[in-house]
Amino acid sequence: LKQARSAIAARLADLEGFRLVEDPHAVLGRIGYATGLAEALDGAAYIQESTPERVEVKQEVYAELDRLAAPDAILASSTSGIPASAFTGHVAGRQRCLVAHPINPPFVTPLVELCPAPWTDPAVVDRTHDLMARVGQAPIRLNKEVQGFVANRMQAALIGAALRMVADGVASAADIDTAIKAGIGLRWSFMGPFETIDLNAPGGIADYLRRYGPLYQAIEGEHGPLEWTDEVLLRQVDDERRAVLPTERLGERSAWRDRRLMALAAQKRDAAANIGE
Amino acid sequence: LKQARSAIAARLADLEGFRLVEDPHAVLGRIGYATGLAEALDGAAYIQESTPERVEVKQEVYAELDRLAAPDAILASSTSGIPASAFTGHVAGRQRCLVAHPINPPFVTPLVELCPAPWTDPAVVDRTHDLMARVGQAPIRLNKEVQGFVANRMQAALIGAALRMVADGVASAADIDTAIKAGIGLRWSFMGPFETIDLNAPGGIADYLRRYGPLYQAIEGEHGPLEWTDEVLLRQVDDERRAVLPTERLGERSAWRDRRLMALAAQKRDAAANIGE
């Protein structure tokens, strides 16, 4: 808990540097630290559970949370890989349980994926959506439980296409990265893929898909099966990355990424105000 | 040509507003306008061909370009869909022809995909790479001709995953867009997919693929075939987009996108200087 306190204080100082938080001391003052579940849950209207990604751990935790939390409190999980139905079915108050999946690093990435179990009360999803929107996050709703939720399904597709090009010798990993960060990835920081293609044909998205759908379908048709954990492929991309960034500097580079994300968040706020959302 | 002049002047004024060009008048003064090919090619060391995307048009144009251009000038095509081998094989100087595919809008998107034909002289690719890097673009090299080059293969994969989720009723098109622009798309404006996953596991990219590869492989395995031009699907995404943005406002929204890209380019320049590239 002592480490948590200083880690939070350090993050808040960073955020203040980018004018992303107004009063770090006020924020720090609102955070409580507890060593027991009952103490942590006392007075809580919303609980964000972030225990290890193991279904049997979560099954136990949810039984306990449901027993100890106020009856109308929402129980939401940070899980990125386990559907709520896998660990809340046995819980008496299972209708108040759902997944609310944040994206790393959550203090600067607004997306939260709300994915209810089949038995989650729709009003609980609505209340979570409202709460997230009110605190400045960007909640989205899933209508059914799917592996990877929404964001990681798209990330999987993108990485899959990138890995196939390395495996087929089309381009280097560094050049494939450049194709995103100096090319099509730029607009994805403020527009989604649908809005992007909606603006790329005179008649909008349907016009675009009629024009370019056959090309994209042909590209997909060329995709052979990909062995995601193939050791030769792993070695190839790892060798290329390690030549650029030794393993011992991963942490330093992650801190760079977080600062770049903070600078981007500040820029997006200003651009939304000056140019439009 | 009159329209081109005023369009270029308007763009330069926009770019100046974002401090992305220092002296618009000097830039305007360097641009020549010609009504004939011989006049346009006079003294040119590099030719960026941007004729319509029809192979028979380009076949004719390249024969003419090769006849009229200085012997050591490079002949590069803006085509996004036709390999250089399809329109340069019959050209005497075919070794100096290649694709140099820019990304829309090219005045604010640095990526240029260099894709040689099998007979393109590697020194021509090197010279084009050097030239693009020197003028501030971000060139990448393809080792073989593939449909969609690099960027559109990844865009195809991402849009395919997005369309499948709409078709399967997982989420709305708007929420899928939010998953990118408020979530995983943020980092893609300054890091590629490989660097992204390299920072998302303690041991780097190989560690990441060993941990999450099986999940991503399972997600890909769930992908049924997608009919890209299915009218019901097109209608669904078009209805949703048109409710947000009527067709007659697409142009206005594209101008917004370009201004956001300019603001982002200015931010990226400053962040690279202050935080690191």
Coordinates of C-alpha atoms in Angstrom, one line a residue:
Chain A
L1 CA 0.0 0.0 0.0
K2 CA 2.9 2.3 0.7
Q3 CA 4.2 1.6 -2.9
A4 CA 0.8 2.3 -4.2
R5 CA 0.6 5.7 -2.5
S6 CA 3.9 6.8 -4.0
A7 CA 3.2 5.3 -7.4
I8 CA -0.1 7.2 -7.5
A9 CA 1.6 10.4 -6.4
A10 CA 4.2 10.1 -9.1
R11 CA 1.6 9.5 -11.8
L12 CA -0.4 12.5 -10.6
A13 CA 2.6 14.7 -10.8
D14 CA 3.2 13.5 -14.4
L15 CA -0.5 14.2 -15.2
E16 CA -0.3 17.6 -13.6
G17 CA 2.7 18.4 -15.8
F18 CA 0.5 17.8 -18.9
R19 CA -2.4 19.8 -17.3
L20 CA -4.4 16.6 -17.2
V21 CA -5.3 16.9 -13.5
E22 CA -6.1 20.2 -11.7
D23 CA -5.4 19.4 -8.1
P24 CA -3.3 16.3 -7.4
H25 CA -3.5 16.8 -3.7
A26 CA -7.3 16.8 -3.8
V27 CA -7.2 13.5 -5.8
L28 CA -4.8 12.0 -3.3
G29 CA -7.0 13.0 -0.5
R30 CA -10.0 11.2 -2.0
I31 CA -8.1 7.8 -2.1
G32 CA -8.5 5.4 0.8
Y33 CA -6.2 2.5 1.5
A34 CA -7.5 -0.7 3.2
T35 CA -6.0 -4.1 4.1
G36 CA -9.3 -5.9 4.4
L37 CA -12.2 -6.4 1.9
A38 CA -14.9 -5.3 4.4
E39 CA -13.0 -2.0 5.1
A40 CA -12.4 -1.4 1.4
L41 CA -16.1 -1.9 0.5
D42 CA -17.5 0.2 3.3
G43 CA -19.6 2.9 1.7
A44 CA -18.6 1.9 -1.8
A45 CA -21.3 2.4 -4.6
Y46 CA -19.1 0.9 -7.3
I47 CA -16.4 -1.7 -7.0
Q48 CA -13.7 -2.2 -9.7
E49 CA -12.3 -5.7 -9.1
S50 CA -8.7 -6.2 -10.5
T51 CA -7.6 -9.5 -9.1
P52 CA -5.4 -12.0 -11.0
E53 CA -6.7 -13.4 -14.3
R54 CA -7.7 -16.8 -12.9
V55 CA -11.3 -17.9 -13.0
E56 CA -11.2 -19.7 -9.7
V57 CA -9.8 -16.6 -8.0
K58 CA -12.5 -14.4 -9.4
Q59 CA -15.2 -17.0 -8.5
E60 CA -14.2 -16.8 -4.8
V61 CA -13.8 -13.0 -4.9
Y62 CA -17.2 -12.4 -6.3
A63 CA -19.0 -14.5 -3.7
E64 CA -17.1 -12.5 -1.1
L65 CA -17.8 -9.2 -2.8
D66 CA -21.5 -9.9 -3.1
R67 CA -21.7 -10.9 0.6
L68 CA -19.9 -7.7 1.9
A69 CA -20.8 -4.9 -0.5
A70 CA -23.8 -2.7 -0.1
P71 CA -26.8 -4.3 -1.8
D72 CA -27.1 -1.8 -4.6
A73 CA -23.3 -1.5 -5.3
I74 CA -22.1 -2.5 -8.7
L75 CA -19.5 -5.2 -9.0
A76 CA -17.3 -4.7 -12.1
S77 CA -14.3 -6.7 -13.3
S78 CA -11.2 -5.4 -15.0
T79 CA -10.6 -8.8 -16.7
S80 CA -9.4 -8.6 -20.2
G81 CA -9.9 -12.3 -21.0
I82 CA -12.6 -13.9 -18.8
P83 CA -16.4 -13.4 -19.5
A84 CA -18.4 -12.4 -16.5
S85 CA -20.6 -15.5 -16.9
A86 CA -17.6 -17.6 -16.0
F87 CA -17.2 -16.3 -12.5
T88 CA -20.6 -14.7 -11.4
G89 CA -23.1 -17.5 -12.1
H90 CA -23.0 -18.8 -8.6
V91 CA -23.3 -15.4 -7.0
A92 CA -26.7 -14.5 -5.4
G93 CA -26.4 -10.9 -6.6
R94 CA -25.2 -11.9 -10.1
Q95 CA -27.5 -9.4 -11.7
R96 CA -25.2 -6.6 -10.4
C97 CA -22.0 -8.1 -11.9
L98 CA -20.4 -7.3 -15.2
V99 CA -17.0 -6.7 -16.9
A100 CA -15.8 -3.1 -17.2
H101 CA -12.5 -3.6 -19.0
P102 CA -10.1 -0.7 -18.9
I103 CA -7.2 -0.3 -21.4
N104 CA -3.6 0.1 -20.3
P105 CA -2.5 2.6 -19.1
P106 CA -6.0 3.3 -17.7
F107 CA -5.2 6.8 -16.2
V108 CA -4.7 8.1 -19.8
T109 CA -6.7 5.8 -22.0
P110 CA -10.4 6.6 -21.7
L111 CA -11.9 3.4 -23.2
V112 CA -13.9 1.1 -20.9
E113 CA -15.6 -2.0 -22.4
L114 CA -18.8 -2.9 -20.6
C115 CA -19.6 -6.5 -21.2
P116 CA -22.5 -7.9 -19.2
A117 CA -23.2 -11.6 -18.4
P118 CA -26.5 -12.9 -19.8
W119 CA -28.0 -12.4 -16.3
T120 CA -26.6 -8.8 -15.7
D121 CA -29.5 -6.3 -15.1
P122 CA -29.5 -3.9 -18.0
A123 CA -30.0 -1.1 -15.5
V124 CA -26.6 -2.0 -14.0
V125 CA -25.0 -1.6 -17.4
D126 CA -26.7 1.7 -17.8
R127 CA -25.6 3.0 -14.4
T128 CA -22.0 1.9 -15.0
H129 CA -22.1 3.6 -18.4
D130 CA -23.3 6.8 -16.8
L131 CA -20.7 6.7 -14.1
M132 CA -17.8 6.1 -16.5
A133 CA -19.0 8.9 -18.8
R134 CA -19.3 11.3 -15.8
V135 CA -15.7 10.6 -14.7
G136 CA -14.4 11.3 -18.2
Q137 CA -13.9 7.8 -19.4
A138 CA -15.3 6.6 -22.8
P139 CA -17.6 3.6 -22.1
I140 CA -18.8 1.3 -24.8
R141 CA -21.5 -1.5 -24.6
L142 CA -21.1 -5.1 -25.8
N143 CA -24.4 -6.9 -26.6
K144 CA -22.9 -10.3 -26.1
E145 CA -19.9 -12.0 -24.5
V146 CA -17.1 -12.5 -27.0
Q147 CA -13.4 -13.4 -26.5
G148 CA -11.2 -10.3 -26.5
F149 CA -14.2 -8.0 -26.2
V150 CA -14.1 -5.3 -28.9
A151 CA -10.7 -3.6 -28.8
N152 CA -8.6 -6.7 -28.6
R153 CA -10.5 -8.4 -31.5
M154 CA -9.4 -5.5 -33.7
Q155 CA -5.9 -5.5 -32.2
A156 CA -5.7 -9.3 -32.9
A157 CA -6.6 -8.7 -36.5
L158 CA -4.1 -6.0 -37.0
I159 CA -1.2 -7.8 -35.3
G160 CA -2.1 -11.0 -37.2
A161 CA -1.8 -9.1 -40.5
A162 CA 1.5 -7.6 -39.4
L163 CA 2.9 -11.0 -38.3
R164 CA 1.9 -12.5 -41.6
M165 CA 3.8 -9.9 -43.5
V166 CA 6.9 -10.6 -41.4
A167 CA 6.5 -14.3 -41.9
D168 CA 6.1 -13.8 -45.7
G169 CA 9.1 -11.5 -46.0
V170 CA 7.0 -8.6 -47.2
A171 CA 8.7 -6.0 -45.0
S172 CA 10.7 -5.6 -41.8
A173 CA 8.9 -5.2 -38.4
A174 CA 10.3 -1.7 -38.1
D175 CA 8.8 -0.7 -41.5
I176 CA 5.5 -2.3 -40.6
D177 CA 5.5 -0.2 -37.4
T178 CA 6.2 2.9 -39.5
A179 CA 3.2 2.1 -41.8
I180 CA 1.0 2.5 -38.7
K181 CA 2.6 5.4 -36.7
A182 CA 3.5 7.5 -39.8
G183 CA 0.5 6.4 -41.8
I184 CA -2.9 4.9 -41.1
G185 CA -2.5 4.9 -37.4
L186 CA -2.5 8.7 -37.1
R187 CA -6.2 9.2 -37.7
W188 CA -7.1 6.3 -35.5
S189 CA -6.1 8.5 -32.5
F190 CA -9.2 10.6 -33.1
M191 CA -11.4 8.6 -35.5
G192 CA -12.5 5.0 -35.6
P193 CA -12.2 2.7 -38.6
F194 CA -15.8 3.3 -39.7
E195 CA -15.6 7.1 -39.6
T196 CA -12.3 6.8 -41.4
I197 CA -13.7 4.9 -44.4
D198 CA -16.9 7.0 -44.3
L199 CA -14.7 10.0 -45.3
N200 CA -12.7 8.1 -47.9
A201 CA -15.3 7.8 -50.7
P202 CA -17.6 10.5 -52.1
G203 CA -20.8 8.7 -51.1
G204 CA -19.6 7.6 -47.6
I205 CA -19.1 4.2 -46.1
A206 CA -21.4 2.1 -48.3
D207 CA -19.9 3.7 -51.4
Y208 CA -16.4 2.9 -49.9
L209 CA -17.2 -0.7 -49.3
R210 CA -18.7 -1.2 -52.7
R211 CA -15.5 0.3 -54.3
Y212 CA -12.8 -1.3 -52.1
G213 CA -14.6 -4.2 -50.4
P214 CA -13.6 -6.6 -53.3
L215 CA -9.9 -5.6 -52.8
Y216 CA -10.1 -6.1 -49.1
Q217 CA -11.9 -9.4 -49.5
A218 CA -9.1 -10.5 -51.9
I219 CA -6.4 -9.5 -49.4
E220 CA -8.2 -11.5 -46.6
G221 CA -8.5 -14.5 -49.0
E222 CA -4.7 -14.5 -49.4
H223 CA -4.3 -14.9 -45.6
G224 CA -2.9 -18.4 -44.9
P225 CA -3.3 -19.8 -41.4
L226 CA -0.9 -18.1 -38.9
E227 CA 0.8 -20.0 -36.1
W228 CA 0.9 -17.2 -33.6
T229 CA 3.5 -18.8 -31.3
D230 CA 5.7 -20.3 -34.0
E231 CA 9.2 -20.1 -32.5
V232 CA 11.0 -19.1 -35.7
L233 CA 8.6 -16.2 -36.2
L234 CA 8.9 -15.2 -32.5
R235 CA 12.6 -15.3 -32.8
Q236 CA 12.6 -13.1 -35.9
V237 CA 10.4 -10.3 -34.5
D238 CA 12.2 -10.5 -31.1
D239 CA 15.6 -10.3 -32.7
E240 CA 14.5 -7.2 -34.6
R241 CA 13.0 -5.5 -31.6
R242 CA 15.9 -6.4 -29.3
A243 CA 18.3 -4.8 -31.7
V244 CA 16.4 -1.6 -31.4
L245 CA 15.6 -1.9 -27.7
P246 CA 17.3 -4.2 -25.2
T247 CA 15.1 -6.0 -22.8
E248 CA 16.5 -4.0 -19.8
R249 CA 15.2 -0.8 -21.4
L250 CA 11.6 -1.9 -21.8
G251 CA 10.5 -0.2 -18.6
E252 CA 12.1 3.1 -19.6
R253 CA 10.4 2.9 -23.0
S254 CA 7.1 2.2 -21.4
A255 CA 7.5 5.3 -19.3
W256 CA 8.2 7.2 -22.6
R257 CA 5.0 5.7 -24.0
D258 CA 3.0 6.9 -21.0
R259 CA 4.3 10.4 -21.4
R260 CA 3.6 10.4 -25.1
L261 CA 0.0 9.3 -24.3
M262 CA -0.3 12.1 -21.7
A263 CA 0.9 14.7 -24.3
L264 CA -1.5 13.2 -26.8
A265 CA -4.4 13.4 -24.3
A266 CA -3.7 17.1 -23.7
Q267 CA -3.5 17.7 -27.4
K268 CA -6.8 15.9 -28.0
R269 CA -8.5 17.9 -25.4
D270 CA -7.2 21.2 -27.0
A271 CA -7.9 20.0 -30.5
A272 CA -11.5 19.0 -29.6
A273 CA -12.0 22.5 -28.1
N274 CA -10.4 24.4 -31.0
I275 CA -11.2 22.3 -34.1
G276 CA -14.1 20.2 -32.9
E277 CA -14.7 16.7 -31.6
Chain B
L1 CA -4.4 24.4 -63.1
K2 CA -5.9 27.6 -61.7
Q3 CA -7.9 25.5 -59.2
A4 CA -4.7 23.6 -58.3
R5 CA -2.9 26.9 -57.5
S6 CA -5.6 28.1 -55.2
A7 CA -6.1 24.7 -53.6
I8 CA -2.4 24.5 -52.8
A9 CA -2.4 28.1 -51.5
A10 CA -5.3 27.3 -49.2
R11 CA -3.6 24.1 -47.9
L12 CA -0.4 26.0 -47.3
A13 CA -2.2 28.7 -45.3
D14 CA -3.7 25.9 -43.1
L15 CA -0.3 24.3 -42.7
E16 CA 1.2 27.7 -41.7
G17 CA -1.5 28.1 -39.1
F18 CA -0.3 24.9 -37.4
R19 CA 3.4 26.0 -37.9
L20 CA 3.9 23.0 -40.2
V21 CA 5.4 25.1 -43.0
E22 CA 7.7 28.1 -42.5
D23 CA 7.4 30.1 -45.7
P24 CA 4.3 29.3 -47.8
H25 CA 5.3 31.9 -50.4
A26 CA 8.7 30.2 -51.0
V27 CA 6.8 26.9 -51.4
L28 CA 4.4 28.3 -53.8
G29 CA 7.3 29.9 -55.7
R30 CA 8.9 26.4 -56.2
I31 CA 5.8 24.9 -57.9
G32 CA 5.6 25.0 -61.7
Y33 CA 2.5 24.3 -63.7
A34 CA 2.5 22.8 -67.1
T35 CA -0.1 21.7 -69.7
G36 CA 2.2 19.3 -71.5
L37 CA 4.2 16.3 -70.4
A38 CA 7.5 17.4 -72.0
E39 CA 7.2 20.7 -70.3
A40 CA 6.4 19.2 -66.9
L41 CA 9.3 16.7 -67.1
D42 CA 11.9 19.3 -68.2
G43 CA 14.7 19.2 -65.6
A44 CA 12.8 16.8 -63.3
A45 CA 15.0 14.3 -61.4
Y46 CA 12.0 12.5 -59.8
I47 CA 8.5 12.1 -61.2
Q48 CA 5.5 11.2 -59.0
E49 CA 2.8 9.9 -61.4
S50 CA -0.8 10.2 -60.1
T51 CA -3.0 9.3 -63.1
P52 CA -6.3 7.4 -62.7
E53 CA -6.2 3.8 -61.3
R54 CA -6.5 2.0 -64.6
V55 CA -3.7 -0.3 -65.8
E56 CA -4.1 0.6 -69.5
V57 CA -3.8 4.3 -68.7
K58 CA -0.6 3.8 -66.7
Q59 CA 0.8 1.5 -69.3
E60 CA 0.5 4.3 -71.9
V61 CA 1.7 7.0 -69.5
Y62 CA 4.9 5.0 -68.5
A63 CA 5.9 4.5 -72.1
E64 CA 5.6 8.2 -72.6
L65 CA 7.3 9.2 -69.3
D66 CA 10.2 6.9 -70.1
R67 CA 10.6 8.5 -73.6
L68 CA 10.4 12.1 -72.3
A69 CA 12.1 12.1 -68.9
A70 CA 15.8 12.6 -68.3
P71 CA 17.5 9.2 -68.5
D72 CA 18.4 9.0 -64.8
A73 CA 15.1 10.4 -63.5
I74 CA 13.0 8.1 -61.3
L75 CA 9.5 7.2 -62.4
A76 CA 7.3 6.5 -59.3
S77 CA 3.6 5.8 -59.2
S78 CA 1.1 6.9 -56.5
T79 CA -1.1 3.9 -57.3
S80 CA -2.6 2.3 -54.2
G81 CA -3.8 -0.9 -55.9
I82 CA -1.8 -1.8 -59.1
P83 CA 1.7 -3.4 -58.8
A84 CA 4.4 -1.7 -60.8
S85 CA 5.0 -5.0 -62.7
A86 CA 1.5 -4.6 -64.3
F87 CA 2.3 -1.3 -66.1
T88 CA 6.1 -1.1 -66.5
G89 CA 7.2 -4.4 -68.0
H90 CA 7.0 -3.1 -71.6
V91 CA 9.0 0.1 -70.8
A92 CA 12.6 0.3 -72.0
G93 CA 13.7 2.0 -68.8
R94 CA 11.6 -0.3 -66.6
Q95 CA 14.5 -0.6 -64.1
R96 CA 13.8 3.0 -63.0
C97 CA 10.1 2.5 -62.3
L98 CA 8.5 1.7 -59.0
V99 CA 5.5 2.4 -56.8
A100 CA 5.9 5.1 -54.2
H101 CA 2.4 5.0 -52.6
P102 CA 1.5 8.1 -50.4
I103 CA -1.3 8.0 -47.9
N104 CA -4.2 10.4 -47.9
P105 CA -4.0 13.3 -47.1
P106 CA -0.3 13.2 -48.3
F107 CA 0.6 16.7 -47.1
V108 CA 0.2 15.7 -43.5
T109 CA 0.7 11.9 -43.6
P110 CA 4.4 11.1 -43.9
L111 CA 4.2 7.4 -44.9
V112 CA 5.3 6.5 -48.4
E113 CA 5.3 2.8 -49.4
L114 CA 8.1 1.9 -51.8
C115 CA 7.2 -1.2 -53.8
P116 CA 9.6 -2.1 -56.7
A117 CA 8.7 -4.4 -59.6
P118 CA 10.9 -7.5 -59.9
W119 CA 13.0 -5.6 -62.4
T120 CA 13.4 -2.3 -60.5
D121 CA 17.0 -1.4 -59.9
P122 CA 17.6 -1.6 -56.1
A123 CA 19.6 1.6 -56.4
V124 CA 16.5 3.3 -57.6
V125 CA 14.6 2.2 -54.5
D126 CA 17.5 3.5 -52.4
R127 CA 17.5 6.9 -54.1
T128 CA 13.8 7.2 -53.7
H129 CA 14.1 6.2 -50.0
D130 CA 16.8 8.9 -49.5
L131 CA 14.8 11.5 -51.3
M132 CA 11.6 10.8 -49.3
A133 CA 13.5 10.8 -46.0
R134 CA 15.2 14.1 -46.9
V135 CA 11.9 15.9 -47.6
G136 CA 10.5 14.7 -44.3
Q137 CA 8.4 11.8 -45.4
A138 CA 8.6 8.3 -43.8
P139 CA 9.5 5.8 -46.5
I140 CA 9.2 2.1 -46.0
R141 CA 10.4 -0.7 -48.3
L142 CA 8.4 -3.7 -49.6
N143 CA 10.5 -6.7 -50.6
K144 CA 7.8 -8.1 -52.9
E145 CA 4.6 -7.0 -54.6
V146 CA 1.5 -7.8 -52.6
Q147 CA -2.0 -6.5 -52.9
G148 CA -2.7 -3.5 -50.7
F149 CA 1.0 -3.0 -50.0
V150 CA 1.6 -2.9 -46.2
A151 CA -0.7 -0.3 -44.7
N152 CA -3.9 -1.3 -46.5
R153 CA -3.3 -5.0 -45.6
M154 CA -3.5 -4.0 -41.9
Q155 CA -6.4 -1.6 -42.5
A156 CA -8.2 -4.4 -44.3
A157 CA -7.7 -6.7 -41.3
L158 CA -8.9 -4.1 -38.8
I159 CA -12.0 -3.1 -40.8
G160 CA -12.8 -6.8 -41.4
A161 CA -12.8 -7.4 -37.7
A162 CA -14.9 -4.3 -37.1
L163 CA -17.4 -5.3 -39.8
R164 CA -17.7 -8.8 -38.4
M165 CA -18.6 -7.4 -35.0
V166 CA -21.4 -5.3 -36.5
A167 CA -22.6 -8.3 -38.5
D168 CA -22.6 -10.4 -35.4
G169 CA -24.4 -7.8 -33.3
V170 CA -21.5 -7.5 -30.8
A171 CA -21.6 -3.7 -30.7
S172 CA -22.7 -0.6 -32.6
A173 CA -20.4 0.9 -35.3
A174 CA -20.1 4.1 -33.1
D175 CA -19.0 2.0 -30.1
I176 CA -16.5 0.1 -32.2
D177 CA -15.1 3.5 -33.4
T178 CA -14.8 4.6 -29.8
A179 CA -12.8 1.4 -29.0
I180 CA -10.2 2.6 -31.4
K181 CA -10.2 6.4 -31.0
A182 CA -10.5 6.4 -27.2
G183 CA -8.6 3.1 -26.7
I184 CA -6.1 1.1 -28.7
G185 CA -5.8 3.6 -31.6
L186 CA -4.2 6.3 -29.4
R187 CA -0.8 4.7 -29.2
W188 CA -0.8 3.8 -32.9
S189 CA -0.4 7.5 -33.7
F190 CA 3.2 7.2 -32.4
M191 CA 4.0 3.5 -32.1
G192 CA 3.4 0.6 -34.4
P193 CA 1.8 -2.7 -33.5
F194 CA 5.1 -4.5 -32.8
E195 CA 6.5 -1.8 -30.5
T196 CA 3.1 -1.8 -28.8
I197 CA 3.1 -5.4 -27.9
D198 CA 6.8 -5.3 -27.2
L199 CA 6.0 -3.0 -24.2
N200 CA 3.0 -5.1 -23.0
A201 CA 4.8 -8.1 -21.5
P202 CA 7.7 -8.1 -19.1
G203 CA 10.0 -10.0 -21.5
G204 CA 9.0 -8.1 -24.7
I205 CA 7.4 -9.2 -27.9
A206 CA 8.3 -12.9 -27.8
D207 CA 7.0 -13.1 -24.2
Y208 CA 3.8 -11.3 -25.3
L209 CA 3.2 -13.7 -28.2
R210 CA 3.7 -16.7 -26.0
R211 CA 1.3 -15.3 -23.4
Y212 CA -1.5 -13.9 -25.6
G213 CA -0.8 -15.6 -29.0
P214 CA -3.2 -18.5 -28.1
L215 CA -6.0 -16.0 -27.3
Y216 CA -5.5 -14.1 -30.5
Q217 CA -5.3 -17.3 -32.5
A218 CA -8.6 -18.4 -30.9
I219 CA -10.2 -15.1 -31.8
E220 CA -9.0 -15.4 -35.4
G221 CA -10.3 -19.0 -35.5
E222 CA -13.8 -17.7 -34.6
H223 CA -13.8 -15.4 -37.7
G224 CA -16.4 -16.7 -40.2
P225 CA -16.1 -15.7 -43.8
L226 CA -17.1 -12.0 -44.3
E227 CA -19.1 -10.9 -47.4
W228 CA -17.5 -7.4 -47.6
T229 CA -20.2 -6.0 -50.0
D230 CA -23.2 -7.7 -48.4
E231 CA -26.1 -5.2 -48.9
V232 CA -27.7 -5.8 -45.5
L233 CA -24.4 -5.1 -43.8
L234 CA -23.7 -2.1 -45.9
R235 CA -27.1 -0.7 -45.2
Q236 CA -26.6 -1.2 -41.5
V237 CA -23.3 0.6 -41.2
D238 CA -24.4 3.3 -43.6
D239 CA -27.7 3.9 -41.7
E240 CA -25.7 4.3 -38.5
R241 CA -23.2 6.7 -40.1
R242 CA -25.8 8.8 -41.9
A243 CA -27.7 9.3 -38.7
V244 CA -24.5 10.9 -37.3
L245 CA -23.3 12.6 -40.5
P246 CA -25.5 13.3 -43.5
T247 CA -23.9 12.6 -46.9
E248 CA -23.8 16.4 -47.7
R249 CA -21.6 17.0 -44.7
L250 CA -18.9 14.5 -45.6
G251 CA -16.7 17.2 -47.2
E252 CA -16.9 19.4 -44.1
R253 CA -16.0 16.5 -41.9
S254 CA -13.0 15.6 -44.2
A255 CA -11.8 19.2 -43.7
W256 CA -12.1 18.7 -39.9
R257 CA -10.1 15.5 -40.2
D258 CA -7.4 17.3 -42.1
R259 CA -7.2 20.0 -39.5
R260 CA -7.0 17.4 -36.7
L261 CA -4.2 15.6 -38.6
M262 CA -2.3 18.9 -38.9
A263 CA -2.8 19.6 -35.2
L264 CA -1.6 16.1 -34.5
A265 CA 1.5 16.5 -36.7
A266 CA 2.4 19.7 -34.8
Q267 CA 1.9 17.8 -31.5
K268 CA 4.0 14.9 -32.7
R269 CA 6.8 17.2 -33.7
D270 CA 6.8 18.9 -30.3
A271 CA 6.4 15.6 -28.4
A272 CA 9.3 14.1 -30.3
A273 CA 11.5 17.1 -29.4
N274 CA 10.4 17.3 -25.7
I275 CA 9.7 13.7 -24.7
G276 CA 11.6 11.7 -27.4
E277 CA 10.9 9.9 -30.7

